CSV table of C-alpha atoms in Angstrom, one decimal:
chain,number,residue,atom,x,y,z
A,1,THR,CA,-28.2,50.9,-2.9
A,2,PRO,CA,-27.1,52.8,0.2
A,3,GLY,CA,-27.0,50.4,3.2
A,4,GLU,CA,-26.7,47.4,0.9
A,5,GLU,CA,-24.0,44.8,1.7
A,6,ILE,CA,-21.6,43.8,-1.1
A,7,ALA,CA,-19.2,40.8,-1.0
A,8,VAL,CA,-15.8,41.5,-2.7
A,9,SER,CA,-13.3,38.7,-3.4
A,10,PHE,CA,-10.2,38.3,-5.5
A,11,ASP,CA,-6.8,36.4,-5.8
A,12,VAL,CA,-3.6,38.3,-5.2
A,13,LYS,CA,0.1,37.4,-5.4
A,14,GLY,CA,3.0,39.7,-4.6
A,15,ALA,CA,6.7,39.8,-5.5
A,16,SER,CA,7.3,39.9,-1.8
A,17,VAL,CA,5.2,39.4,1.4
A,18,TYR,CA,3.6,42.3,3.1
A,19,THR,CA,0.4,43.3,5.0
A,20,GLY,CA,-1.4,46.4,4.2
A,21,ASN,CA,-3.6,48.0,1.5
A,22,ILE,CA,-4.3,45.8,-1.5
A,23,ALA,CA,-7.4,47.2,-3.3
A,24,LEU,CA,-9.6,50.4,-3.2
A,25,MET,CA,-13.4,50.9,-3.4
A,26,GLU,CA,-14.2,54.4,-4.6
A,27,TYR,CA,-17.7,55.9,-4.2
A,28,TYR,CA,-19.3,58.5,-6.5
A,29,GLN,CA,-22.5,60.6,-5.9
A,30,ASN,CA,-23.7,60.8,-9.5
A,31,ASP,CA,-22.8,59.9,-13.1
A,32,THR,CA,-21.6,63.4,-14.1
A,33,THR,CA,-19.1,64.2,-11.3
A,34,ALA,CA,-15.7,62.7,-11.8
A,35,THR,CA,-14.6,63.5,-8.3
A,36,ARG,CA,-15.0,60.7,-5.9
A,37,TYR,CA,-17.2,61.2,-2.9
A,38,SER,CA,-15.4,58.8,-0.5
A,39,TYR,CA,-13.3,55.6,-0.5
A,40,LEU,CA,-12.5,52.4,1.4
A,41,TRP,CA,-9.2,50.5,1.5
A,42,ILE,CA,-9.3,46.7,1.3
A,43,THR,CA,-6.4,45.5,3.4
A,44,GLY,CA,-4.9,42.0,4.0
A,45,SER,CA,-1.8,39.9,3.7
A,46,VAL,CA,-0.1,39.5,0.4
A,47,LYS,CA,2.0,36.3,-0.1
A,48,THR,CA,4.3,35.2,-2.9
A,49,SER,CA,1.8,32.6,-3.9
A,50,TRP,CA,-1.9,33.1,-4.8
A,51,ASN,CA,-4.0,34.1,-1.8
A,52,ARG,CA,-7.8,34.7,-1.8
A,53,ILE,CA,-8.9,38.0,-0.2
A,54,GLU,CA,-12.5,38.4,0.9
A,55,LYS,CA,-14.3,41.5,2.2
A,56,ILE,CA,-17.9,42.4,3.1
A,57,ILE,CA,-18.6,46.2,2.7
A,58,THR,CA,-21.7,48.3,3.3
A,59,VAL,CA,-22.5,50.9,0.7
A,60,PRO,CA,-22.6,54.4,2.2
A,61,LYS,CA,-25.5,56.8,1.8
A,62,ASP,CA,-25.7,59.2,-1.1
A,63,VAL,CA,-23.6,56.9,-3.4
A,64,TYR,CA,-24.6,56.5,-7.1
A,65,SER,CA,-21.7,54.3,-8.3
A,66,ILE,CA,-18.7,52.3,-7.1
A,67,ASP,CA,-15.3,51.7,-8.7
A,68,PHE,CA,-13.0,48.9,-7.8
A,69,GLY,CA,-9.2,49.5,-8.1
A,70,TYR,CA,-6.0,47.5,-7.6
A,71,ARG,CA,-3.1,48.7,-5.5
A,72,SER,CA,0.5,47.6,-5.0
A,73,SER,CA,2.5,48.6,-2.0
A,74,SER,CA,5.6,50.8,-2.5
A,75,ASN,CA,8.3,49.0,-4.5
A,76,VAL,CA,6.2,45.7,-4.5
A,77,LYS,CA,4.5,44.5,-7.7
A,78,ASN,CA,1.2,42.6,-7.2
A,79,SER,CA,-0.7,40.4,-9.6
A,80,PHE,CA,-4.5,40.0,-9.4
A,81,ARG,CA,-7.1,37.6,-10.9
A,82,ASN,CA,-10.6,36.2,-10.4
A,83,VAL,CA,-12.2,39.4,-9.1
A,84,GLN,CA,-15.8,38.8,-8.0
A,85,ILE,CA,-18.3,41.4,-6.6
A,86,GLU,CA,-21.6,40.0,-5.4
A,87,ARG,CA,-24.8,41.4,-3.8
A,88,GLY,CA,-25.2,40.3,-0.2
A,89,ASN,CA,-23.0,39.3,2.7
A,90,LYS,CA,-21.9,35.9,1.5
A,91,VAL,CA,-18.8,35.2,-0.5
A,92,THR,CA,-19.2,32.3,-3.0
A,93,SER,CA,-16.7,30.4,-5.0
A,94,TYR,CA,-15.5,32.3,-8.1
A,95,ARG,CA,-17.6,31.8,-11.2
A,96,PRO,CA,-16.7,33.4,-14.5
A,97,SER,CA,-19.5,35.6,-16.0
A,98,SER,CA,-20.5,35.1,-19.6
A,99,GLU,CA,-18.5,38.2,-20.6
A,100,ASP,CA,-15.3,36.4,-19.4
A,101,TYR,CA,-15.6,33.9,-22.2
A,102,SER,CA,-14.0,34.9,-25.5
A,103,THR,CA,-15.3,33.7,-28.9
A,104,THR,CA,-12.3,31.4,-29.2
A,105,GLN,CA,-12.6,29.8,-25.8
A,106,GLU,CA,-13.9,26.2,-25.9
A,107,VAL,CA,-16.6,25.2,-23.4
A,108,ASN,CA,-17.4,21.5,-22.9
A,109,GLY,CA,-21.2,21.4,-22.7
A,110,LYS,CA,-23.9,19.7,-24.7
A,111,LEU,CA,-27.6,19.2,-24.6
A,112,GLU,CA,-28.9,16.7,-27.2
A,113,LEU,CA,-32.3,15.3,-28.1
A,114,LYS,CA,-32.1,12.4,-30.5
A,115,VAL,CA,-33.4,9.0,-31.4
A,116,GLY,CA,-31.1,6.0,-30.9
A,117,ASN,CA,-30.6,2.4,-29.8
A,118,ASN,CA,-30.7,1.6,-26.0
A,119,GLU,CA,-28.9,-1.2,-24.3
A,120,TYR,CA,-31.4,-3.8,-25.7
A,121,ASN,CA,-30.9,-2.5,-29.2
A,122,LYS,CA,-34.3,-1.0,-29.2
A,123,ILE,CA,-35.0,2.4,-30.9
A,124,VAL,CA,-35.9,5.0,-28.3
A,125,SER,CA,-35.9,8.8,-27.8
A,126,MET,CA,-33.0,10.1,-25.8
A,127,LEU,CA,-32.1,13.3,-23.9
A,128,ASN,CA,-28.3,13.6,-23.3
A,129,ALA,CA,-26.8,16.5,-21.3
A,130,ALA,CA,-23.1,16.9,-20.7
A,131,ALA,CA,-21.4,19.8,-18.8
A,132,ASP,CA,-18.9,20.6,-16.1
A,133,GLU,CA,-21.9,21.2,-13.8
A,134,ILE,CA,-25.6,20.4,-14.1
A,135,ASN,CA,-27.8,22.0,-11.6
A,136,PHE,CA,-31.5,21.4,-10.9
A,137,LYS,CA,-33.5,23.7,-8.8
A,138,GLY,CA,-37.2,23.3,-7.9
A,139,GLY,CA,-39.4,25.7,-5.9
A,140,SER,CA,-41.2,22.9,-4.0
A,141,LYS,CA,-40.0,19.6,-5.5
A,142,ILE,CA,-38.3,17.9,-8.4
A,143,ASN,CA,-39.8,14.7,-9.8
A,144,ILE,CA,-37.8,12.0,-11.6
A,145,THR,CA,-40.1,9.2,-12.7
A,146,THR,CA,-39.1,6.2,-14.8
A,147,ALA,CA,-40.7,2.9,-15.6
A,148,GLY,CA,-37.2,1.4,-16.1
A,149,LYS,CA,-34.0,1.7,-14.3
A,150,LEU,CA,-32.5,4.8,-12.5
A,151,ILE,CA,-28.7,4.8,-12.5
A,152,ILE,CA,-26.8,7.6,-10.6
A,153,SER,CA,-22.9,7.5,-10.3
A,154,ALA,CA,-20.8,10.0,-8.5
A,155,GLY,CA,-17.5,10.1,-6.6
A,156,ASN,CA,-19.2,9.4,-3.2
A,157,PHE,CA,-22.6,7.9,-4.2
A,158,GLN,CA,-23.7,5.2,-6.6
A,159,LEU,CA,-27.2,3.9,-7.4
A,160,ASP,CA,-26.8,1.1,-9.9
A,161,ALA,CA,-29.3,-0.5,-12.3
A,162,SER,CA,-30.2,-3.2,-9.7
A,163,GLY,CA,-31.2,-0.6,-7.1
A,164,ASN,CA,-28.0,-1.0,-5.0
A,165,ILE,CA,-26.8,2.1,-3.2
A,166,LYS,CA,-23.2,2.7,-2.4
A,167,ALA,CA,-22.4,5.9,-0.3
A,168,THR,CA,-19.3,7.1,1.5
A,169,GLY,CA,-20.8,10.2,3.1
A,170,GLY,CA,-24.1,11.8,4.3
A,171,THR,CA,-26.6,10.4,6.7
A,172,ILE,CA,-29.2,7.6,6.9
A,173,GLY,CA,-32.0,8.1,9.4
A,174,GLY,CA,-29.7,10.0,11.8
A,175,TRP,CA,-26.7,7.7,11.2
A,176,GLU,CA,-23.7,9.4,9.7
A,177,ILE,CA,-21.8,7.7,7.0
A,178,SER,CA,-18.0,8.0,7.3
A,179,LYS,CA,-16.1,6.1,4.7
A,180,ASN,CA,-17.0,2.5,5.5
A,181,TYR,CA,-18.6,2.8,9.0
A,182,LEU,CA,-21.8,4.3,10.5
A,183,PHE,CA,-22.2,6.2,13.8
A,184,ALA,CA,-24.9,8.1,15.7
A,185,ASP,CA,-24.5,10.4,18.6
A,186,THR,CA,-26.9,10.9,21.5
A,187,ILE,CA,-26.4,13.8,24.0
A,188,ILE,CA,-27.6,13.0,27.7
A,189,GLY,CA,-26.7,15.7,30.2
A,190,ASN,CA,-23.0,16.5,30.0
A,191,TYR,CA,-22.2,13.3,28.0
A,192,CYS,CA,-22.2,12.2,24.4
A,193,TYR,CA,-22.9,8.5,23.7
A,194,ARG,CA,-21.7,7.4,20.3
A,195,THR,CA,-22.8,4.1,18.6
A,196,TYR,CA,-20.6,2.6,15.9
A,197,LEU,CA,-21.1,0.0,13.3
A,198,GLN,CA,-18.1,-1.0,11.2
A,199,PRO,CA,-16.8,-4.0,9.2
A,200,VAL,CA,-13.8,-6.2,10.4
A,201,LEU,CA,-10.8,-4.0,9.8
A,202,THR,CA,-8.0,-6.6,10.4
A,203,ASP,CA,-7.5,-10.3,10.5
A,204,HIS,CA,-9.4,-12.5,13.0
A,205,GLU,CA,-6.5,-12.8,15.5
A,206,LYS,CA,-6.6,-9.1,16.0
A,207,ASP,CA,-10.2,-9.3,17.4
A,208,THR,CA,-11.3,-5.8,16.2
A,209,TRP,CA,-14.7,-4.6,17.3
A,210,VAL,CA,-17.6,-4.4,14.8
A,211,TYR,CA,-20.2,-2.8,17.2
A,212,SER,CA,-19.3,-0.3,19.9
A,213,ILE,CA,-21.0,2.1,22.3
A,214,GLN,CA,-18.6,4.8,23.5
A,215,LYS,CA,-19.0,7.6,26.0
A,216,GLY,CA,-17.4,11.0,26.1
A,217,PRO,CA,-18.0,14.7,27.0
A,218,LYS,CA,-20.7,16.4,25.0
A,219,ASP,CA,-18.2,18.5,23.1
A,220,LYS,CA,-17.1,15.1,21.5
A,221,SER,CA,-13.4,15.7,22.2
A,222,SER,CA,-12.7,12.1,23.2
A,223,PHE,CA,-14.5,8.8,23.7
A,224,THR,CA,-14.0,5.7,25.9
A,225,SER,CA,-15.6,2.3,25.1
A,226,ILE,CA,-18.4,1.1,27.2
A,227,VAL,CA,-19.5,-2.0,25.2
A,228,ASN,CA,-17.7,-3.7,22.3
A,229,ILE,CA,-18.7,-6.7,20.2
A,230,LEU,CA,-15.5,-8.1,18.7
A,231,SER,CA,-15.0,-9.8,15.3
A,232,ASN,CA,-14.4,-13.2,17.0
A,233,GLY,CA,-17.7,-13.0,18.9
A,234,ASP,CA,-16.3,-11.7,22.2
A,235,ILE,CA,-18.3,-9.2,24.2
A,236,SER,CA,-16.3,-6.5,26.2
A,237,THR,CA,-18.2,-4.3,28.7
A,238,ILE,CA,-17.5,-2.2,31.8
A,239,GLY,CA,-21.1,-2.9,33.1
A,240,ASN,CA,-23.2,-5.9,33.9
A,241,ILE,CA,-24.5,-8.4,31.5
A,242,ASN,CA,-28.1,-9.5,32.3
A,243,THR,CA,-29.8,-12.2,30.3
A,244,ILE,CA,-32.9,-14.4,30.4
A,245,GLY,CA,-31.2,-17.0,28.3
A,246,ASN,CA,-27.8,-18.7,28.2
A,247,ILE,CA,-24.4,-17.4,27.3
A,248,ASN,CA,-22.6,-20.3,25.7
A,249,ASP,CA,-18.9,-20.5,24.9
A,250,ALA,CA,-18.5,-16.7,24.6
A,251,LYS,CA,-15.8,-14.7,26.2
A,252,ILE,CA,-16.8,-11.7,28.3
A,253,CYS,CA,-14.1,-9.3,29.1
A,254,ASN,CA,-13.4,-5.6,29.8
A,255,PRO,CA,-12.5,-3.5,26.8
A,256,TYR,CA,-8.9,-3.3,27.9
A,257,GLY,CA,-8.5,-7.0,28.9
A,258,ASN,CA,-7.4,-10.0,26.9
A,259,GLY,CA,-10.8,-11.6,26.6
A,260,ASP,CA,-9.8,-14.9,28.2
A,261,ARG,CA,-12.2,-14.6,31.2
A,262,ILE,CA,-14.1,-12.2,33.3
A,263,THR,CA,-11.4,-9.6,34.1
A,264,PRO,CA,-11.4,-6.6,36.3
A,265,VAL,CA,-12.7,-3.2,35.1
A,266,ARG,CA,-9.6,-1.6,36.6
A,267,TYR,CA,-6.4,-2.6,38.3
A,268,ASP,CA,-4.3,-0.5,40.7
A,269,SER,CA,-1.3,-1.1,42.8
A,270,TYR,CA,-0.3,0.8,45.9
A,271,LYS,CA,3.3,0.2,47.1
A,272,SER,CA,5.0,1.6,50.2
A,273,GLY,CA,8.6,2.4,50.7
A,274,GLU,CA,10.7,0.8,53.4
A,275,SER,CA,9.4,1.3,56.9
A,276,SER,CA,11.2,0.8,60.2
A,277,LEU,CA,8.8,-1.3,62.3
A,278,SER,CA,9.2,-1.1,66.1
A,279,SER,CA,8.9,-4.2,68.2
A,280,GLY,CA,5.8,-5.1,70.2
A,281,SER,CA,3.2,-2.9,68.6
A,282,TYR,CA,1.0,-2.7,65.4
A,283,ASP,CA,2.1,0.2,63.1
A,284,CYS,CA,0.5,1.4,59.8
A,285,ILE,CA,2.9,0.9,56.9
A,286,ASN,CA,0.6,1.9,54.0
A,287,VAL,CA,-2.7,3.7,53.6
A,288,ILE,CA,-5.1,3.5,50.6
A,289,THR,CA,-8.5,5.2,49.9
A,290,LEU,CA,-11.0,3.4,47.6
A,291,GLY,CA,-14.3,4.6,46.2
A,292,ALA,CA,-17.6,2.8,46.3
A,293,GLY,CA,-17.5,-0.5,44.4
A,294,LYS,CA,-16.6,-4.2,44.6
A,295,TYR,CA,-13.0,-5.2,44.8
A,296,ILE,CA,-10.6,-8.0,45.4
A,297,ALA,CA,-7.6,-6.7,47.3
A,298,PHE,CA,-4.3,-8.7,47.5
A,299,VAL,CA,-2.2,-7.7,50.6
A,300,GLU,CA,1.5,-8.2,50.4
A,301,VAL,CA,3.8,-7.5,53.4
A,302,VAL,CA,7.5,-8.2,53.5
A,303,PHE,CA,9.5,-8.4,56.7
A,304,GLY,CA,13.3,-8.1,56.6
A,305,SER,CA,13.7,-11.1,58.9
A,306,ASN,CA,11.8,-13.6,60.9
A,307,LYS,CA,14.5,-14.8,63.2
A,308,ASN,CA,12.9,-14.0,66.5
A,309,GLY,CA,9.2,-13.7,67.6
A,310,ILE,CA,6.2,-13.6,65.3
A,311,ARG,CA,5.1,-11.6,62.4
A,312,ALA,CA,1.4,-10.5,61.8
A,313,VAL,CA,-0.5,-8.2,59.5
A,314,ASN,CA,-4.1,-6.9,58.9
A,315,LEU,CA,-6.0,-4.8,56.4
A,316,SER,CA,-8.4,-2.5,58.4
A,317,THR,CA,-10.3,0.7,58.3
A,318,THR,CA,-8.6,1.5,61.7
A,319,GLU,CA,-5.0,2.7,61.8
A,320,ASN,CA,-2.7,0.6,64.0
A,321,TYR,CA,-5.6,-2.0,64.5
A,322,SER,CA,-4.2,-4.8,66.7
A,323,THR,CA,-6.1,-7.9,65.6
A,324,PRO,CA,-4.1,-10.0,63.0
A,325,GLN,CA,-5.6,-11.4,59.8
A,326,TYR,CA,-2.5,-13.4,59.2
A,327,THR,CA,0.3,-14.6,61.5
A,328,VAL,CA,3.5,-16.6,61.1
A,329,PRO,CA,6.0,-17.6,63.7
A,330,ALA,CA,9.8,-17.2,63.4
A,331,VAL,CA,11.5,-19.9,61.2
A,332,ASN,CA,15.0,-19.4,60.0
A,333,GLY,CA,15.9,-15.8,60.0
A,334,ALA,CA,15.2,-15.2,56.3
A,335,ALA,CA,12.9,-12.5,55.0
A,336,THR,CA,9.2,-13.3,55.3
A,337,ARG,CA,6.5,-12.4,52.7
A,338,PHE,CA,2.8,-12.3,53.5
A,339,TRP,CA,0.4,-12.7,50.5
A,340,TYR,CA,-3.4,-13.1,50.9
A,341,ALA,CA,-6.7,-11.8,49.3
A,342,VAL,CA,-9.4,-9.8,51.0
A,343,PRO,CA,-12.8,-9.2,49.2
A,344,LEU,CA,-14.1,-5.6,49.7
A,345,ILE,CA,-17.7,-4.4,49.0
A,346,LEU,CA,-17.9,-0.7,49.6
A,347,THR,CA,-21.0,1.6,49.5
A,348,LYS,CA,-19.0,4.8,50.0
A,349,GLU,CA,-15.4,6.0,49.8
A,350,THR,CA,-13.3,4.2,52.4
A,351,THR,CA,-9.8,4.4,53.7
A,352,TYR,CA,-7.8,1.2,54.5
A,353,TYR,CA,-4.6,0.8,56.5
A,354,ILE,CA,-2.1,-2.0,56.2
A,355,ASN,CA,-1.0,-2.6,59.9
A,356,ALA,CA,2.0,-4.8,60.6
A,357,TYR,CA,3.4,-6.3,63.9
A,358,GLN,CA,6.6,-7.9,65.0
A,359,ASN,CA,8.1,-8.7,68.4
A,360,SER,CA,11.7,-9.6,67.5
A,361,GLY,CA,13.0,-7.3,70.3
A,362,SER,CA,14.4,-4.6,67.9
A,363,ASN,CA,13.3,-2.5,64.9
A,364,LEU,CA,12.7,-4.3,61.7
A,365,SER,CA,12.4,-3.3,58.1
A,366,ALA,CA,9.0,-3.8,56.5
A,367,TRP,CA,7.1,-3.1,53.2
A,368,GLY,CA,3.4,-3.0,52.7
A,369,ASN,CA,1.8,-3.3,49.2
A,370,LEU,CA,-1.8,-3.6,48.0
A,371,TYR,CA,-3.0,-4.8,44.6
A,372,VAL,CA,-6.6,-3.9,43.9
A,373,PHE,CA,-8.9,-5.4,41.2
A,374,ASP,CA,-12.0,-3.4,40.6
A,375,ILE,CA,-14.6,-6.0,39.5
A,376,GLN,CA,-17.6,-3.8,39.1
A,377,SER,CA,-17.5,-0.2,37.7
A,378,ASN,CA,-19.8,2.4,39.3
A,379,VAL,CA,-19.2,5.0,36.6
């Protein structure tokens, strides 16, 4: 019919590789004229191994019949097989027509109605069907009713005589089955939250998770754990745990920690290079900017010598702030290391300065380092 779409597909293999014309569709206006009305080349890539070619064409107007022809490129011999021409714009898998079977070809198929003994040695009527494919299609529904046992067995699904179901694919109430675990996705805004259930995959010492909530972009390209329940009973989370009962003998850790105690969500270190610290004034030797959150910051400052005068240091939001948090006098001329902790509770992004002081009478080398433990995530 003019304007109708036709799906053409076939396998082709060439003596050599080329890209170009492979097959020809010829159009005729009536059944008496041998001269073709028009034609259409089917082009594609020919390989030295079998390659499936697929083409959707639209029948031109004033066309009575269509011929399909093979073509080989100059000096190249092509082989063809499994040609299939279908109505519509969808190419389906190759299916031999009934004309493709010769009278000598054996087809494994059987439909049998008989009387025989069942598993309890009782005489019953039986309907047996055996074929490469058995397809059922119902307009509104298909009913399978039995007063006894229903048994279904396939490569990825089994329903045994006891009613037990074993499946390795598909969905259950919105949960997708993937081999031996279940997962379900929920899109909220620009993020995808994925919930997993899986069996223990390794030995107990490996502490693999059996339940997990993970967060990633809504395109599902990657995920990061938010909450894990591990095979040894540990709970790992980057958020808070709120309870109206008790948590006894359990380990609470971040998903990237070792599970021995409450550990930071994130750890960062900020190290300075060597600074030449002048005598008699506070100078900034390192600067750090932290986002809103709760932190424990460990300040480490090393002076090249403590032979003369005093050494002092502070962590402040003011550069070159002159009030010390920690001071030591000169002792024996050896290098001096300061090491102390400062709790930080920030409601907004804040910049901190490590300010150091010495009054030895000359310039002195100094290093200012900060080690920050994020103890509550704001993500």
